[in-house]
CSV table of C-alpha atoms in Angstrom, one decimal:
chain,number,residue,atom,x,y,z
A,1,UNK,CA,0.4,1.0,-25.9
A,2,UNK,CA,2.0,0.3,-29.6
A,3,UNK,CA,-1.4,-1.5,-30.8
A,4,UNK,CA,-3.3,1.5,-30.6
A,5,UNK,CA,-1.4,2.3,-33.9
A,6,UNK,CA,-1.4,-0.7,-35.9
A,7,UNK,CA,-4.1,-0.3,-39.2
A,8,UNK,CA,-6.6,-2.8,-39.6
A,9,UNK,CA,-6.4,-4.2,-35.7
A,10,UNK,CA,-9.6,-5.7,-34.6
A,11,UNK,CA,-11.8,-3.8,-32.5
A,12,UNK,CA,-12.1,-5.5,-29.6
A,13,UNK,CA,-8.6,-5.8,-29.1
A,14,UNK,CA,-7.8,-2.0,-29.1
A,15,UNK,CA,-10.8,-1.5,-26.4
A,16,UNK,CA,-9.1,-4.3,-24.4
A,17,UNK,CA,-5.7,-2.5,-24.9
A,18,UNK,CA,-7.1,0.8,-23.9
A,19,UNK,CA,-8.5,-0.6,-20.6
A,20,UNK,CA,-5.2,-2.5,-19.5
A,21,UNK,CA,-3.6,0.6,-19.9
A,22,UNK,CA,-6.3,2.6,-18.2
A,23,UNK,CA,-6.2,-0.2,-15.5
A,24,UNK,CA,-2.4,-0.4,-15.2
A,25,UNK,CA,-1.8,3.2,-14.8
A,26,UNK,CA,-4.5,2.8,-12.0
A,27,UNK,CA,-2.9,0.0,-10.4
A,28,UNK,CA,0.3,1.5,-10.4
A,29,UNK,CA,-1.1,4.5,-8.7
A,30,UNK,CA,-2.5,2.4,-6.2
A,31,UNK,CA,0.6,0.9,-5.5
A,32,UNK,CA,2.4,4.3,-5.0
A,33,UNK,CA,-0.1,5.1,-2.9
A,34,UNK,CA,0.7,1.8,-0.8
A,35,UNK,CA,4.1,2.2,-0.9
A,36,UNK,CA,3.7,5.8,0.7
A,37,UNK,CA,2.0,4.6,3.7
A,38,UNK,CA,3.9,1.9,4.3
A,39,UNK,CA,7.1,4.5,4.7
A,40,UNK,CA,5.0,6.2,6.7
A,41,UNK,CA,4.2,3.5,9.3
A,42,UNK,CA,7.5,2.1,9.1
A,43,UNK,CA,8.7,5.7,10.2
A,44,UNK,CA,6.1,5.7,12.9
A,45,UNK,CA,7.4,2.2,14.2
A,46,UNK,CA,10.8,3.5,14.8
A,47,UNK,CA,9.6,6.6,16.2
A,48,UNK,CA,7.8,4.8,18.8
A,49,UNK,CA,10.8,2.6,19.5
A,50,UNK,CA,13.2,5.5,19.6
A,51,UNK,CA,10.7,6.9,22.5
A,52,UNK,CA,10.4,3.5,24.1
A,53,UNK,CA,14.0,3.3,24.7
A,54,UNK,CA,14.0,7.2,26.0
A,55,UNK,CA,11.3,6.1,28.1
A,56,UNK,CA,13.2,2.8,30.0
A,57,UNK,CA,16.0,5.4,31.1
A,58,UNK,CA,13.5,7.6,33.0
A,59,UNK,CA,12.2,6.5,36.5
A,60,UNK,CA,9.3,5.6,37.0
A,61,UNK,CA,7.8,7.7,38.7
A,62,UNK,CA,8.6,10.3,36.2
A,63,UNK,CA,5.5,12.7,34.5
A,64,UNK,CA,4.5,11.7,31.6
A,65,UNK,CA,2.4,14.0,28.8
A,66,UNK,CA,0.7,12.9,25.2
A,67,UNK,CA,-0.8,14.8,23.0
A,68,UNK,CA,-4.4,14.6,22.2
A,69,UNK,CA,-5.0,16.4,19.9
A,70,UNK,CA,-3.0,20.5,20.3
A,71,UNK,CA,-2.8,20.0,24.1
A,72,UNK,CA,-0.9,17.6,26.4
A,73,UNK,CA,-2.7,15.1,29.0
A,74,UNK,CA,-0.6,13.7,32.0
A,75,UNK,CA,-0.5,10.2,31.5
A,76,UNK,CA,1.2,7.1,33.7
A,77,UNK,CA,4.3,6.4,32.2
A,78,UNK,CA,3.2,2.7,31.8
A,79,UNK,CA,0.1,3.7,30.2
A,80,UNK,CA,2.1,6.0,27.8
A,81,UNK,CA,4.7,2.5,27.1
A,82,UNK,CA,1.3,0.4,26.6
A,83,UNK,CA,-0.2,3.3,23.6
A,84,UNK,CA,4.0,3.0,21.9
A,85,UNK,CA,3.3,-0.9,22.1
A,86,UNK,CA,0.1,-0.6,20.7
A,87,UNK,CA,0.8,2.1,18.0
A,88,UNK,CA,3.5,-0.6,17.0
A,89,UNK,CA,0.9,-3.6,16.5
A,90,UNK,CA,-1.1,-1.2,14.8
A,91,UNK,CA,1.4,0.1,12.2
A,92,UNK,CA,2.2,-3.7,11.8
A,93,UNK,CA,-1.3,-5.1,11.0
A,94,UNK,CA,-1.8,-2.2,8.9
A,95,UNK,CA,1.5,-2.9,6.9
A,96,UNK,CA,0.4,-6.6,6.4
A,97,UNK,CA,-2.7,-5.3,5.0
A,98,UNK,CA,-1.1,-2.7,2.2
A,99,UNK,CA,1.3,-6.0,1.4
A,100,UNK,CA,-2.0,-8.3,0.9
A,101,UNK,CA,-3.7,-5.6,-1.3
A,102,UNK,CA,-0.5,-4.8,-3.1
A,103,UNK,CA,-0.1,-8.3,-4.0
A,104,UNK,CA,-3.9,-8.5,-5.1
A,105,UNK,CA,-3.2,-5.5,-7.3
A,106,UNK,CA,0.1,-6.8,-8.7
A,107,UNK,CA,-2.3,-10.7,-9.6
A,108,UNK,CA,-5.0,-8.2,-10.7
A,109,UNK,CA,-2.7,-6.8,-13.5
A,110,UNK,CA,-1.2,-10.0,-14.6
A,111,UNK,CA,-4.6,-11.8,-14.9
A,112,UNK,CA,-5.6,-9.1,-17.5
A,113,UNK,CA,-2.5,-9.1,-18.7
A,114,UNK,CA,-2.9,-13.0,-19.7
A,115,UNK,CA,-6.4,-12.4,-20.6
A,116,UNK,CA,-5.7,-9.9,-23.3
A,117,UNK,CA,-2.7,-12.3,-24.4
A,118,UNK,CA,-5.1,-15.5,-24.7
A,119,UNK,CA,-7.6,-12.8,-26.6
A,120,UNK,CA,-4.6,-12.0,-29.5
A,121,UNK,CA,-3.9,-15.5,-29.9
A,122,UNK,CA,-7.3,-16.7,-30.6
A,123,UNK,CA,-7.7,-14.3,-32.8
A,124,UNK,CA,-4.4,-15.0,-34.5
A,125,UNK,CA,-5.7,-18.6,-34.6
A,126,UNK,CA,-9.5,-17.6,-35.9
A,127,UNK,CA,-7.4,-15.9,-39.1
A,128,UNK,CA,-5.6,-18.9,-40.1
C-alpha cells in the first residue's frame, strides 16, 4: 500500500498496513481457491444430470457399471440413479458451505479494513 512510503508515518500504522495487505492478499487467495471448487462442483452437478437423463432412456433392466476407483463394478441401475442424486446433494451442501466461508472472508477483510480506518482517525484526532 501507498502509506508504506509516506515519511514520518507512525509506527503502528505501517505494521497495521503491512498486515491488511498481508491479510488481503491471503483472503483473496482463499477466495480463488473457493471460487475454483465451486466451478468444479457446479460442473459435477451437471454431469450428474446429463447422466441422469441418459439413464431414464435406458430400461431398466439394463447393466449398469461405476467406477471405483480404475475398475468398473456392476451396479443396479436404481442404485447407480440414487449415488447421481446423492453426488448432487453433496456438491450442493458443499457449495453452501464455500458461499458461508466466502462471505466470512469477504466480513473478515472489511472489519480490518474499518479497524485500520478507526486507528488513522484517532490518530489524526490525538495530533490536533
Amino acid at each position: 500500500m501507498a502509506a508504506q512510503n509516506i515519511p514520518g508515518i507512525d509506527q503502528e500504522l505501517k505494521k497495521a498496513f503491512q498486515d491488511l495487505q498481508i491479510k488481503m492478499i491471503q483472503t483473496r487467495q482463499q477466495i480463488k481457491v473457493s471460487d475454483m471448487q465451486k466451478e468444479q462442483l457446479k460442473r459435477q452437478i451437471v454431469h450428474s444430470n446429463l447422466v441422469e437423463q441418459e439413464l431414464t432412456t435406458l430400461p431398466d433392466d439394463t447393466k449398469t457399471y461405476e467406477g471405483v476407483g480404475r475398475m468398473f463394478i456392476l451396479t443396479p441401475m436404481t442404485q447407480v440413479k440414487d449415488n447421481l442424486v446423492e453426488k448432487k446433494k453433496s456438491a450442493d451442501e458443499k457449495i453452501s458451505n464455500i458461499d458461508s466461508h466466502k462471505i466470512y472472508l469477504e466480513k473478515n477483510i472489511k472489519e480490518s479494513e474499518d479497524n485500520i480506518r478507526e486507528m488513522v482517525l484517532s490518530k489524526q484526532m490525538a495530533r490536533s
